[in-house]
Amino acid sequence: MGPHIIAIAIGLILDRIIGDPPSWPHPVKFIGKLITKLTGWLNKGRARKAKGVLIVIIVVGITFFATLAILIGAYSVHIWVGIAVESILIASGLAQKSLKVAAMDVYKPLVAKDLPLARQKLSWIVGRDTEKLNEQEITRGVVETVSENISDGITAPLFYAFVFAGAPGLWLYKAINTLDSMVGYKNEKYSEFGYAAAKLDDIANYIPSRLTGYIIMLWGKKESKLPFGKRMKGWWQDAKKHPSPNSGYLEAATAYQLGIQLGGINTYKGTVSNRALMGIGEVPLSPNHILGSLSHLNSAVILFWLWMMVIGGILFGIT
């Protein structure tokens, strides 16, 4: 486990400093191509739920064992070659810098009162319609996106890197997450075929999302005047109102810590979706709350990593 712990730490630092250079080949692109090819073959005819299970087994299996094979080859050359390769694989599966850059790309025109540019930049990171959003709604879109992606993009991959010995575990999770993002829709085309992918993603994110939300509630930046007990109670209650079984624990934590209200009316390709409200809105949303959500990202990632180090050290000592 020792080399994997070192690789996780280096990978976390690399992702924080370098992120994902656009010119570099990214493993998610290869996973996406595999999913697209298999979907074209399997998502038709009868027994689509069974075929959906099959695509999950194939994609997750290929991703996990391909990563494992790369690492076995790298570590067989030399331990530091293995650590270097694994660090790069881990860094490429995290999203610290890319998430921060995306949020700041909206924040900067927003504070400059360039709403058309802010709406355009927001449209690159959310699925909702952005053409008519005002400053508060643009801010809400960024804060909600940052909040839910702290787990999906960073702490959940880290969790599985610790649980399944490094990069293979991280990329096992990324394969599940990519499957859900591509076929896990509740529409006519994917409702049956994507059922297994969506359910597996919900299961995979169950523990990391709650742990991350709990960390934000305990140690994240606090601007609310509510006492701790009321914030914790509100967080736990409001999180369950979100249509996702996991994302609510991140968005509600951010809402209660910053004293804002998230949720409300979103429009997707002209179709109105009324999301449950989270938080009590002690203050109106403003661009500075984007910075608050990024502060939560920083503290959550560092403390989540420390928690995993302590828990991993205890388990390693026991075994």
PDB file of C-alpha atoms in Angstrom:
ATOM      1  CA  MET A   1       0.000   0.000   0.000  1.00  0.00           C
ATOM      2  CA  GLY A   2       2.943   2.351   0.650  1.00  0.00           C
ATOM      3  CA  PRO A   3       3.764   3.199  -2.995  1.00  0.00           C
ATOM      4  CA  HIS A   4       0.075   3.778  -3.733  1.00  0.00           C
ATOM      5  CA  ILE A   5      -0.218   6.255  -0.830  1.00  0.00           C
ATOM      6  CA  ILE A   6       2.776   8.167  -2.207  1.00  0.00           C
ATOM      7  CA  ALA A   7       1.287   8.125  -5.722  1.00  0.00           C
ATOM      8  CA  ILE A   8      -2.075   9.399  -4.440  1.00  0.00           C
ATOM      9  CA  ALA A   9      -0.367  12.320  -2.671  1.00  0.00           C
ATOM     10  CA  ILE A  10       1.735  13.210  -5.727  1.00  0.00           C
ATOM     11  CA  GLY A  11      -1.260  12.844  -8.037  1.00  0.00           C
ATOM     12  CA  LEU A  12      -3.311  15.183  -5.849  1.00  0.00           C
ATOM     13  CA  ILE A  13      -0.541  17.803  -5.979  1.00  0.00           C
ATOM     14  CA  LEU A  14      -0.084  17.422  -9.745  1.00  0.00           C
ATOM     15  CA  ASP A  15      -3.793  17.884 -10.354  1.00  0.00           C
ATOM     16  CA  ARG A  16      -3.852  20.949  -8.125  1.00  0.00           C
ATOM     17  CA  ILE A  17      -0.923  22.589  -9.965  1.00  0.00           C
ATOM     18  CA  ILE A  18      -1.218  21.349 -13.557  1.00  0.00           C
ATOM     19  CA  GLY A  19      -4.761  20.037 -13.959  1.00  0.00           C
ATOM     20  CA  ASP A  20      -5.667  18.545 -17.333  1.00  0.00           C
ATOM     21  CA  PRO A  21      -3.656  20.113 -20.175  1.00  0.00           C
ATOM     22  CA  PRO A  22      -6.040  20.177 -23.200  1.00  0.00           C
ATOM     23  CA  SER A  23      -3.397  18.788 -25.545  1.00  0.00           C
ATOM     24  CA  TRP A  24      -2.795  15.657 -23.458  1.00  0.00           C
ATOM     25  CA  PRO A  25      -4.690  12.434 -24.210  1.00  0.00           C
ATOM     26  CA  HIS A  26      -7.197  11.807 -21.419  1.00  0.00           C
ATOM     27  CA  PRO A  27      -8.351   8.318 -20.331  1.00  0.00           C
ATOM     28  CA  VAL A  28     -11.977   9.486 -20.078  1.00  0.00           C
ATOM     29  CA  LYS A  29     -11.974  10.052 -23.858  1.00  0.00           C
ATOM     30  CA  PHE A  30     -11.058   6.407 -24.429  1.00  0.00           C
ATOM     31  CA  ILE A  31     -13.705   5.260 -21.949  1.00  0.00           C
ATOM     32  CA  GLY A  32     -16.234   7.500 -23.711  1.00  0.00           C
ATOM     33  CA  LYS A  33     -15.401   6.035 -27.118  1.00  0.00           C
ATOM     34  CA  LEU A  34     -15.786   2.510 -25.739  1.00  0.00           C
ATOM     35  CA  ILE A  35     -19.176   3.389 -24.222  1.00  0.00           C
ATOM     36  CA  THR A  36     -20.349   4.997 -27.470  1.00  0.00           C
ATOM     37  CA  LYS A  37     -19.340   1.949 -29.518  1.00  0.00           C
ATOM     38  CA  LEU A  38     -20.942  -0.535 -27.130  1.00  0.00           C
ATOM     39  CA  THR A  39     -24.102   1.556 -26.809  1.00  0.00           C
ATOM     40  CA  GLY A  40     -24.538   1.493 -30.579  1.00  0.00           C
ATOM     41  CA  TRP A  41     -24.318  -2.300 -30.532  1.00  0.00           C
ATOM     42  CA  LEU A  42     -26.361  -3.040 -27.413  1.00  0.00           C
ATOM     43  CA  ASN A  43     -28.979  -0.317 -26.893  1.00  0.00           C
ATOM     44  CA  LYS A  44     -31.606  -1.755 -29.227  1.00  0.00           C
ATOM     45  CA  GLY A  45     -34.107  -4.553 -29.343  1.00  0.00           C
ATOM     46  CA  ARG A  46     -35.210  -6.480 -26.277  1.00  0.00           C
ATOM     47  CA  ALA A  47     -33.696  -7.058 -22.832  1.00  0.00           C
ATOM     48  CA  ARG A  48     -32.178  -3.587 -22.641  1.00  0.00           C
ATOM     49  CA  LYS A  49     -31.831  -3.698 -18.854  1.00  0.00           C
ATOM     50  CA  ALA A  50     -29.765  -6.880 -19.139  1.00  0.00           C
ATOM     51  CA  LYS A  51     -27.697  -5.296 -21.897  1.00  0.00           C
ATOM     52  CA  GLY A  52     -27.204  -2.294 -19.634  1.00  0.00           C
ATOM     53  CA  VAL A  53     -25.728  -4.589 -16.994  1.00  0.00           C
ATOM     54  CA  LEU A  54     -23.472  -6.080 -19.656  1.00  0.00           C
ATOM     55  CA  ILE A  55     -22.066  -2.707 -20.770  1.00  0.00           C
ATOM     56  CA  VAL A  56     -21.312  -1.836 -17.141  1.00  0.00           C
ATOM     57  CA  ILE A  57     -19.410  -5.100 -16.631  1.00  0.00           C
ATOM     58  CA  ILE A  58     -17.455  -4.665 -19.876  1.00  0.00           C
ATOM     59  CA  VAL A  59     -16.523  -0.986 -19.435  1.00  0.00           C
ATOM     60  CA  VAL A  60     -15.702  -1.179 -15.727  1.00  0.00           C
ATOM     61  CA  GLY A  61     -13.809  -4.450 -16.186  1.00  0.00           C
ATOM     62  CA  ILE A  62     -11.723  -3.229 -19.125  1.00  0.00           C
ATOM     63  CA  THR A  63     -10.924   0.077 -17.380  1.00  0.00           C
ATOM     64  CA  PHE A  64      -9.913  -1.555 -14.102  1.00  0.00           C
ATOM     65  CA  PHE A  65      -7.775  -4.337 -15.594  1.00  0.00           C
ATOM     66  CA  ALA A  66      -6.171  -2.078 -18.218  1.00  0.00           C
ATOM     67  CA  THR A  67      -5.089   0.323 -15.456  1.00  0.00           C
ATOM     68  CA  LEU A  68      -3.871  -2.592 -13.357  1.00  0.00           C
ATOM     69  CA  ALA A  69      -1.872  -4.010 -16.282  1.00  0.00           C
ATOM     70  CA  ILE A  70      -0.201  -0.623 -16.921  1.00  0.00           C
ATOM     71  CA  LEU A  71       0.815  -0.386 -13.269  1.00  0.00           C
ATOM     72  CA  ILE A  72       2.094  -3.942 -13.061  1.00  0.00           C
ATOM     73  CA  GLY A  73       4.304  -3.200 -16.061  1.00  0.00           C
ATOM     74  CA  ALA A  74       5.495   0.123 -14.631  1.00  0.00           C
ATOM     75  CA  TYR A  75       6.253  -1.246 -11.154  1.00  0.00           C
ATOM     76  CA  SER A  76       8.081  -4.217 -12.672  1.00  0.00           C
ATOM     77  CA  VAL A  77      10.590  -1.772 -14.199  1.00  0.00           C
ATOM     78  CA  HIS A  78      11.270   0.058 -10.915  1.00  0.00           C
ATOM     79  CA  ILE A  79       9.227   1.158  -7.938  1.00  0.00           C
ATOM     80  CA  TRP A  80       9.742   4.855  -8.752  1.00  0.00           C
ATOM     81  CA  VAL A  81       8.715   4.295 -12.371  1.00  0.00           C
ATOM     82  CA  GLY A  82       5.543   2.717 -11.013  1.00  0.00           C
ATOM     83  CA  ILE A  83       4.916   5.606  -8.629  1.00  0.00           C
ATOM     84  CA  ALA A  84       5.486   8.145 -11.417  1.00  0.00           C
ATOM     85  CA  VAL A  85       3.069   6.414 -13.806  1.00  0.00           C
ATOM     86  CA  GLU A  86       0.479   5.884 -11.093  1.00  0.00           C
ATOM     87  CA  SER A  87       0.737   9.521  -9.984  1.00  0.00           C
ATOM     88  CA  ILE A  88      -0.051  10.676 -13.523  1.00  0.00           C
ATOM     89  CA  LEU A  89      -2.986   8.252 -13.772  1.00  0.00           C
ATOM     90  CA  ILE A  90      -4.362   9.536 -10.471  1.00  0.00           C
ATOM     91  CA  ALA A  91      -3.864  13.204 -11.375  1.00  0.00           C
ATOM     92  CA  SER A  92      -5.702  12.693 -14.671  1.00  0.00           C
ATOM     93  CA  GLY A  93      -8.693  11.273 -12.781  1.00  0.00           C
ATOM     94  CA  LEU A  94      -9.129  14.295 -10.490  1.00  0.00           C
ATOM     95  CA  ALA A  95     -10.663  17.695 -11.229  1.00  0.00           C
ATOM     96  CA  GLN A  96      -9.403  20.244  -8.691  1.00  0.00           C
ATOM     97  CA  LYS A  97      -7.858  22.730 -11.075  1.00  0.00           C
ATOM     98  CA  SER A  98     -10.322  22.246 -13.928  1.00  0.00           C
ATOM     99  CA  LEU A  99     -13.268  22.839 -11.590  1.00  0.00           C
ATOM    100  CA  LYS A 100     -11.663  25.976 -10.136  1.00  0.00           C
ATOM    101  CA  VAL A 101     -10.795  27.333 -13.584  1.00  0.00           C
ATOM    102  CA  ALA A 102     -14.339  26.712 -14.840  1.00  0.00           C
ATOM    103  CA  ALA A 103     -15.827  28.499 -11.818  1.00  0.00           C
ATOM    104  CA  MET A 104     -13.467  31.469 -12.113  1.00  0.00           C
ATOM    105  CA  ASP A 105     -14.187  31.738 -15.843  1.00  0.00           C
ATOM    106  CA  VAL A 106     -17.762  32.639 -14.849  1.00  0.00           C
ATOM    107  CA  TYR A 107     -16.842  34.641 -11.744  1.00  0.00           C
ATOM    108  CA  LYS A 108     -14.564  37.108 -13.552  1.00  0.00           C
ATOM    109  CA  PRO A 109     -17.100  38.400 -16.133  1.00  0.00           C
ATOM    110  CA  LEU A 110     -19.796  38.264 -13.458  1.00  0.00           C
ATOM    111  CA  VAL A 111     -17.994  40.726 -11.156  1.00  0.00           C
ATOM    112  CA  ALA A 112     -17.197  42.828 -14.242  1.00  0.00           C
ATOM    113  CA  LYS A 113     -20.978  42.951 -14.921  1.00  0.00           C
ATOM    114  CA  ASP A 114     -20.529  41.258 -18.300  1.00  0.00           C
ATOM    115  CA  LEU A 115     -23.598  39.039 -17.957  1.00  0.00           C
ATOM    116  CA  PRO A 116     -23.665  37.790 -21.587  1.00  0.00           C
ATOM    117  CA  LEU A 117     -20.123  36.404 -21.242  1.00  0.00           C
ATOM    118  CA  ALA A 118     -20.875  34.998 -17.776  1.00  0.00           C
ATOM    119  CA  ARG A 119     -23.956  33.217 -19.166  1.00  0.00           C
ATOM    120  CA  GLN A 120     -21.907  31.813 -22.037  1.00  0.00           C
ATOM    121  CA  LYS A 121     -19.182  30.512 -19.711  1.00  0.00           C
ATOM    122  CA  LEU A 122     -21.802  29.015 -17.387  1.00  0.00           C
ATOM    123  CA  SER A 123     -23.406  27.163 -20.295  1.00  0.00           C
ATOM    124  CA  TRP A 124     -20.149  25.248 -20.723  1.00  0.00           C
ATOM    125  CA  ILE A 125     -20.431  23.642 -17.278  1.00  0.00           C
ATOM    126  CA  VAL A 126     -24.188  23.213 -16.654  1.00  0.00           C
ATOM    127  CA  GLY A 127     -27.022  21.549 -18.531  1.00  0.00           C
ATOM    128  CA  ARG A 128     -29.626  24.217 -17.737  1.00  0.00           C
ATOM    129  CA  ASP A 129     -30.602  27.045 -20.088  1.00  0.00           C
ATOM    130  CA  THR A 130     -28.527  30.137 -19.290  1.00  0.00           C
ATOM    131  CA  GLU A 131     -29.603  32.754 -21.854  1.00  0.00           C
ATOM    132  CA  LYS A 132     -31.901  34.740 -19.536  1.00  0.00           C
ATOM    133  CA  LEU A 133     -30.293  34.196 -16.130  1.00  0.00           C
ATOM    134  CA  ASN A 134     -29.615  37.177 -13.876  1.00  0.00           C
ATOM    135  CA  GLU A 135     -26.583  37.631 -11.622  1.00  0.00           C
ATOM    136  CA  GLN A 136     -28.022  35.637  -8.716  1.00  0.00           C
ATOM    137  CA  GLU A 137     -29.103  32.733 -10.921  1.00  0.00           C
ATOM    138  CA  ILE A 138     -25.718  32.617 -12.667  1.00  0.00           C
ATOM    139  CA  THR A 139     -24.063  32.536  -9.247  1.00  0.00           C
ATOM    140  CA  ARG A 140     -26.384  29.746  -8.116  1.00  0.00           C
ATOM    141  CA  GLY A 141     -25.496  27.685 -11.175  1.00  0.00           C
ATOM    142  CA  VAL A 142     -21.776  27.949 -10.434  1.00  0.00           C
ATOM    143  CA  VAL A 143     -22.108  27.309  -6.687  1.00  0.00           C
ATOM    144  CA  GLU A 144     -24.305  24.241  -7.226  1.00  0.00           C
ATOM    145  CA  THR A 145     -21.939  22.867  -9.872  1.00  0.00           C
ATOM    146  CA  VAL A 146     -18.836  23.354  -7.729  1.00  0.00           C
ATOM    147  CA  SER A 147     -20.556  21.869  -4.677  1.00  0.00           C
ATOM    148  CA  GLU A 148     -21.778  18.642  -6.242  1.00  0.00           C
ATOM    149  CA  ASN A 149     -18.565  18.110  -8.194  1.00  0.00           C
ATOM    150  CA  ILE A 150     -16.357  18.273  -5.106  1.00  0.00           C
ATOM    151  CA  SER A 151     -17.428  14.679  -4.527  1.00  0.00           C
ATOM    152  CA  ASP A 152     -17.943  13.447  -8.104  1.00  0.00           C
ATOM    153  CA  GLY A 153     -14.749  15.016  -9.411  1.00  0.00           C
ATOM    154  CA  ILE A 154     -12.348  14.784  -6.482  1.00  0.00           C
ATOM    155  CA  THR A 155     -13.216  13.115  -3.172  1.00  0.00           C
ATOM    156  CA  ALA A 156     -15.075  10.104  -4.597  1.00  0.00           C
ATOM    157  CA  PRO A 157     -12.186   9.195  -6.944  1.00  0.00           C
ATOM    158  CA  LEU A 158      -9.805   9.643  -3.990  1.00  0.00           C
ATOM    159  CA  PHE A 159     -11.992   7.402  -1.843  1.00  0.00           C
ATOM    160  CA  TYR A 160     -11.790   4.547  -4.349  1.00  0.00           C
ATOM    161  CA  ALA A 161      -8.076   5.102  -4.859  1.00  0.00           C
ATOM    162  CA  PHE A 162      -7.627   4.444  -1.129  1.00  0.00           C
ATOM    163  CA  VAL A 163     -10.124   1.565  -1.019  1.00  0.00           C
ATOM    164  CA  PHE A 164      -8.809  -0.307  -4.075  1.00  0.00           C
ATOM    165  CA  ALA A 165      -5.053   0.342  -3.891  1.00  0.00           C
ATOM    166  CA  GLY A 166      -4.466   3.376  -6.022  1.00  0.00           C
ATOM    167  CA  ALA A 167      -5.122   4.157  -9.676  1.00  0.00           C
ATOM    168  CA  PRO A 168      -7.108   0.976 -10.550  1.00  0.00           C
ATOM    169  CA  GLY A 169      -9.684   1.855  -7.889  1.00  0.00           C
ATOM    170  CA  LEU A 170      -9.845   5.480  -8.982  1.00  0.00           C
ATOM    171  CA  TRP A 171     -10.398   4.528 -12.610  1.00  0.00           C
ATOM    172  CA  LEU A 172     -12.945   1.878 -11.658  1.00  0.00           C
ATOM    173  CA  TYR A 173     -14.958   4.737 -10.143  1.00  0.00           C
ATOM    174  CA  LYS A 174     -14.335   7.021 -13.138  1.00  0.00           C
ATOM    175  CA  ALA A 175     -15.658   4.335 -15.476  1.00  0.00           C
ATOM    176  CA  ILE A 176     -18.857   4.084 -13.410  1.00  0.00           C
ATOM    177  CA  ASN A 177     -19.217   7.857 -13.312  1.00  0.00           C
ATOM    178  CA  THR A 178     -18.629   8.208 -17.064  1.00  0.00           C
ATOM    179  CA  LEU A 179     -21.184   5.502 -17.817  1.00  0.00           C
ATOM    180  CA  ASP A 180     -23.760   7.339 -15.721  1.00  0.00           C
ATOM    181  CA  SER A 181     -23.025  10.670 -17.446  1.00  0.00           C
ATOM    182  CA  MET A 182     -23.417   9.100 -20.902  1.00  0.00           C
ATOM    183  CA  VAL A 183     -26.255   6.569 -20.562  1.00  0.00           C
ATOM    184  CA  GLY A 184     -27.786   7.135 -17.116  1.00  0.00           C
ATOM    185  CA  TYR A 185     -30.639   9.353 -18.339  1.00  0.00           C
ATOM    186  CA  LYS A 186     -34.287   8.898 -17.423  1.00  0.00           C
ATOM    187  CA  ASN A 187     -35.591   9.242 -20.958  1.00  0.00           C
ATOM    188  CA  GLU A 188     -37.035   6.922 -23.566  1.00  0.00           C
ATOM    189  CA  LYS A 189     -33.664   6.114 -25.130  1.00  0.00           C
ATOM    190  CA  TYR A 190     -31.788   5.236 -21.932  1.00  0.00           C
ATOM    191  CA  SER A 191     -34.354   4.564 -19.186  1.00  0.00           C
ATOM    192  CA  GLU A 192     -33.843   0.796 -19.380  1.00  0.00           C
ATOM    193  CA  PHE A 193     -30.374   0.542 -20.907  1.00  0.00           C
ATOM    194  CA  GLY A 194     -28.867   3.078 -18.510  1.00  0.00           C
ATOM    195  CA  TYR A 195     -30.646   1.809 -15.396  1.00  0.00           C
ATOM    196  CA  ALA A 196     -27.732  -0.298 -14.103  1.00  0.00           C
ATOM    197  CA  ALA A 197     -25.184   2.472 -14.750  1.00  0.00           C
ATOM    198  CA  ALA A 198     -27.307   5.074 -12.917  1.00  0.00           C
ATOM    199  CA  LYS A 199     -27.952   2.810  -9.914  1.00  0.00           C
ATOM    200  CA  LEU A 200     -24.306   1.769  -9.642  1.00  0.00           C
ATOM    201  CA  ASP A 201     -23.230   5.422  -9.734  1.00  0.00           C
ATOM    202  CA  ASP A 202     -25.678   6.202  -6.926  1.00  0.00           C
ATOM    203  CA  ILE A 203     -24.221   3.357  -4.852  1.00  0.00           C
ATOM    204  CA  ALA A 204     -20.613   4.330  -5.605  1.00  0.00           C
ATOM    205  CA  ASN A 205     -21.209   7.935  -4.512  1.00  0.00           C
ATOM    206  CA  TYR A 206     -23.210   7.135  -1.373  1.00  0.00           C
ATOM    207  CA  ILE A 207     -20.335   7.169   1.148  1.00  0.00           C
ATOM    208  CA  PRO A 208     -18.036   9.819  -0.452  1.00  0.00           C
ATOM    209  CA  SER A 209     -20.840  12.378  -0.867  1.00  0.00           C
ATOM    210  CA  ARG A 210     -21.943  12.122   2.747  1.00  0.00           C
ATOM    211  CA  LEU A 211     -18.404  12.160   4.105  1.00  0.00           C
ATOM    212  CA  THR A 212     -17.573  15.218   2.009  1.00  0.00           C
ATOM    213  CA  GLY A 213     -20.740  17.040   3.043  1.00  0.00           C
ATOM    214  CA  TYR A 214     -20.004  16.252   6.685  1.00  0.00           C
ATOM    215  CA  ILE A 215     -16.470  17.641   6.337  1.00  0.00           C
ATOM    216  CA  ILE A 216     -17.829  20.876   4.832  1.00  0.00           C
ATOM    217  CA  MET A 217     -20.309  21.183   7.705  1.00  0.00           C
ATOM    218  CA  LEU A 218     -17.578  20.683  10.291  1.00  0.00           C
ATOM    219  CA  TRP A 219     -14.658  22.599   8.792  1.00  0.00           C
ATOM    220  CA  GLY A 220     -15.798  24.451   5.680  1.00  0.00           C
ATOM    221  CA  LYS A 221     -15.919  28.232   5.505  1.00  0.00           C
ATOM    222  CA  LYS A 222     -18.852  29.456   7.626  1.00  0.00           C
ATOM    223  CA  GLU A 223     -20.714  32.696   7.001  1.00  0.00           C
ATOM    224  CA  SER A 224     -24.058  31.631   8.448  1.00  0.00           C
ATOM    225  CA  LYS A 225     -25.235  32.989  11.800  1.00  0.00           C
ATOM    226  CA  LEU A 226     -27.204  29.833  12.576  1.00  0.00           C
ATOM    227  CA  PRO A 227     -25.893  27.741  15.492  1.00  0.00           C
ATOM    228  CA  PHE A 228     -24.130  24.508  14.581  1.00  0.00           C
ATOM    229  CA  GLY A 229     -26.973  22.228  15.687  1.00  0.00           C
ATOM    230  CA  LYS A 230     -29.552  23.987  13.503  1.00  0.00           C
ATOM    231  CA  ARG A 231     -27.207  23.958  10.532  1.00  0.00           C
ATOM    232  CA  MET A 232     -26.572  20.226  10.914  1.00  0.00           C
ATOM    233  CA  LYS A 233     -30.284  19.463  11.247  1.00  0.00           C
ATOM    234  CA  GLY A 234     -31.150  21.605   8.229  1.00  0.00           C
ATOM    235  CA  TRP A 235     -28.333  20.049   6.186  1.00  0.00           C
ATOM    236  CA  TRP A 236     -29.507  16.507   6.851  1.00  0.00           C
ATOM    237  CA  GLN A 237     -33.157  17.305   6.148  1.00  0.00           C
ATOM    238  CA  ASP A 238     -32.672  19.424   3.017  1.00  0.00           C
ATOM    239  CA  ALA A 239     -30.120  17.072   1.433  1.00  0.00           C
ATOM    240  CA  LYS A 240     -32.829  14.422   1.075  1.00  0.00           C
ATOM    241  CA  LYS A 241     -35.027  16.770  -0.977  1.00  0.00           C
ATOM    242  CA  HIS A 242     -32.590  16.820  -3.921  1.00  0.00           C
ATOM    243  CA  PRO A 243     -33.547  14.653  -6.932  1.00  0.00           C
ATOM    244  CA  SER A 244     -30.104  13.022  -6.703  1.00  0.00           C
ATOM    245  CA  PRO A 245     -29.649  10.723  -3.687  1.00  0.00           C
ATOM    246  CA  ASN A 246     -26.109  12.094  -3.246  1.00  0.00           C
ATOM    247  CA  SER A 247     -25.680  15.614  -4.653  1.00  0.00           C
ATOM    248  CA  GLY A 248     -27.969  17.142  -2.045  1.00  0.00           C
ATOM    249  CA  TYR A 249     -25.477  16.424   0.721  1.00  0.00           C
ATOM    250  CA  LEU A 250     -22.943  18.686  -1.002  1.00  0.00           C
ATOM    251  CA  GLU A 251     -25.288  21.476  -2.086  1.00  0.00           C
ATOM    252  CA  ALA A 252     -27.109  21.624   1.262  1.00  0.00           C
ATOM    253  CA  ALA A 253     -23.780  21.756   3.132  1.00  0.00           C
ATOM    254  CA  THR A 254     -22.668  24.719   1.021  1.00  0.00           C
ATOM    255  CA  ALA A 255     -26.037  26.446   1.469  1.00  0.00           C
ATOM    256  CA  TYR A 256     -26.056  26.152   5.260  1.00  0.00           C
ATOM    257  CA  GLN A 257     -22.403  27.068   5.731  1.00  0.00           C
ATOM    258  CA  LEU A 258     -22.589  30.169   3.515  1.00  0.00           C
ATOM    259  CA  GLY A 259     -26.031  31.241   4.718  1.00  0.00           C
ATOM    260  CA  ILE A 260     -27.521  31.132   1.212  1.00  0.00           C
ATOM    261  CA  GLN A 261     -30.357  29.296  -0.505  1.00  0.00           C
ATOM    262  CA  LEU A 262     -29.809  26.912  -3.409  1.00  0.00           C
ATOM    263  CA  GLY A 263     -32.288  25.083  -5.605  1.00  0.00           C
ATOM    264  CA  GLY A 264     -35.306  26.635  -7.296  1.00  0.00           C
ATOM    265  CA  ILE A 265     -36.462  26.819 -10.897  1.00  0.00           C
ATOM    266  CA  ASN A 266     -34.149  25.586 -13.673  1.00  0.00           C
ATOM    267  CA  THR A 267     -34.997  25.290 -17.353  1.00  0.00           C
ATOM    268  CA  TYR A 268     -33.579  22.517 -19.542  1.00  0.00           C
ATOM    269  CA  LYS A 269     -34.119  23.008 -23.278  1.00  0.00           C
ATOM    270  CA  GLY A 270     -37.282  24.948 -22.499  1.00  0.00           C
ATOM    271  CA  THR A 271     -38.618  22.438 -19.961  1.00  0.00           C
ATOM    272  CA  VAL A 272     -39.076  23.847 -16.464  1.00  0.00           C
ATOM    273  CA  SER A 273     -37.734  21.873 -13.496  1.00  0.00           C
ATOM    274  CA  ASN A 274     -38.613  23.082  -9.989  1.00  0.00           C
ATOM    275  CA  ARG A 275     -35.863  21.899  -7.608  1.00  0.00           C
ATOM    276  CA  ALA A 276     -36.396  21.783  -3.852  1.00  0.00           C
ATOM    277  CA  LEU A 277     -34.902  24.693  -1.920  1.00  0.00           C
ATOM    278  CA  MET A 278     -31.909  24.065   0.350  1.00  0.00           C
ATOM    279  CA  GLY A 279     -30.800  26.465   3.050  1.00  0.00           C
ATOM    280  CA  ILE A 280     -32.776  29.384   4.483  1.00  0.00           C
ATOM    281  CA  GLY A 281     -31.196  32.276   2.550  1.00  0.00           C
ATOM    282  CA  GLU A 282     -29.860  34.521   5.292  1.00  0.00           C
ATOM    283  CA  VAL A 283     -28.268  36.639   2.568  1.00  0.00           C
ATOM    284  CA  PRO A 284     -28.930  36.935  -1.192  1.00  0.00           C
ATOM    285  CA  LEU A 285     -26.608  35.137  -3.566  1.00  0.00           C
ATOM    286  CA  SER A 286     -23.679  37.202  -4.836  1.00  0.00           C
ATOM    287  CA  PRO A 287     -20.560  36.422  -6.912  1.00  0.00           C
ATOM    288  CA  ASN A 288     -18.470  36.181  -3.735  1.00  0.00           C
ATOM    289  CA  HIS A 289     -20.341  32.986  -2.862  1.00  0.00           C
ATOM    290  CA  ILE A 290     -18.559  31.368  -5.803  1.00  0.00           C
ATOM    291  CA  LEU A 291     -15.325  32.037  -3.918  1.00  0.00           C
ATOM    292  CA  GLY A 292     -16.942  30.552  -0.813  1.00  0.00           C
ATOM    293  CA  SER A 293     -17.779  27.335  -2.650  1.00  0.00           C
ATOM    294  CA  LEU A 294     -14.186  27.128  -3.919  1.00  0.00           C
ATOM    295  CA  SER A 295     -12.991  27.574  -0.332  1.00  0.00           C
ATOM    296  CA  HIS A 296     -15.134  24.561   0.576  1.00  0.00           C
ATOM    297  CA  LEU A 297     -13.500  22.646  -2.252  1.00  0.00           C
ATOM    298  CA  ASN A 298     -10.022  23.370  -0.907  1.00  0.00           C
ATOM    299  CA  SER A 299     -10.765  22.479   2.697  1.00  0.00           C
ATOM    300  CA  ALA A 300     -12.862  19.406   1.823  1.00  0.00           C
ATOM    301  CA  VAL A 301     -10.190  17.898  -0.425  1.00  0.00           C
ATOM    302  CA  ILE A 302      -7.356  18.399   2.054  1.00  0.00           C
ATOM    303  CA  LEU A 303      -9.328  17.118   5.043  1.00  0.00           C
ATOM    304  CA  PHE A 304     -10.821  14.212   3.076  1.00  0.00           C
ATOM    305  CA  TRP A 305      -7.306  13.164   2.067  1.00  0.00           C
ATOM    306  CA  LEU A 306      -6.140  13.408   5.681  1.00  0.00           C
ATOM    307  CA  TRP A 307      -9.092  11.332   6.864  1.00  0.00           C
ATOM    308  CA  MET A 308      -8.335   8.656   4.291  1.00  0.00           C
ATOM    309  CA  MET A 309      -4.672   8.659   5.310  1.00  0.00           C
ATOM    310  CA  VAL A 310      -5.577   8.131   8.965  1.00  0.00           C
ATOM    311  CA  ILE A 311      -8.185   5.449   8.245  1.00  0.00           C
ATOM    312  CA  GLY A 312      -5.868   3.739   5.735  1.00  0.00           C
ATOM    313  CA  GLY A 313      -3.001   3.815   8.231  1.00  0.00           C
ATOM    314  CA  ILE A 314      -5.189   2.246  10.923  1.00  0.00           C
ATOM    315  CA  LEU A 315      -6.448  -0.498   8.607  1.00  0.00           C
ATOM    316  CA  PHE A 316      -2.937  -1.131   7.278  1.00  0.00           C
ATOM    317  CA  GLY A 317      -1.663  -1.451  10.864  1.00  0.00           C
ATOM    318  CA  ILE A 318      -4.437  -3.869  11.787  1.00  0.00           C
ATOM    319  CA  THR A 319      -3.866  -6.095   8.783  1.00  0.00           C
TER     320      THR A 319
END
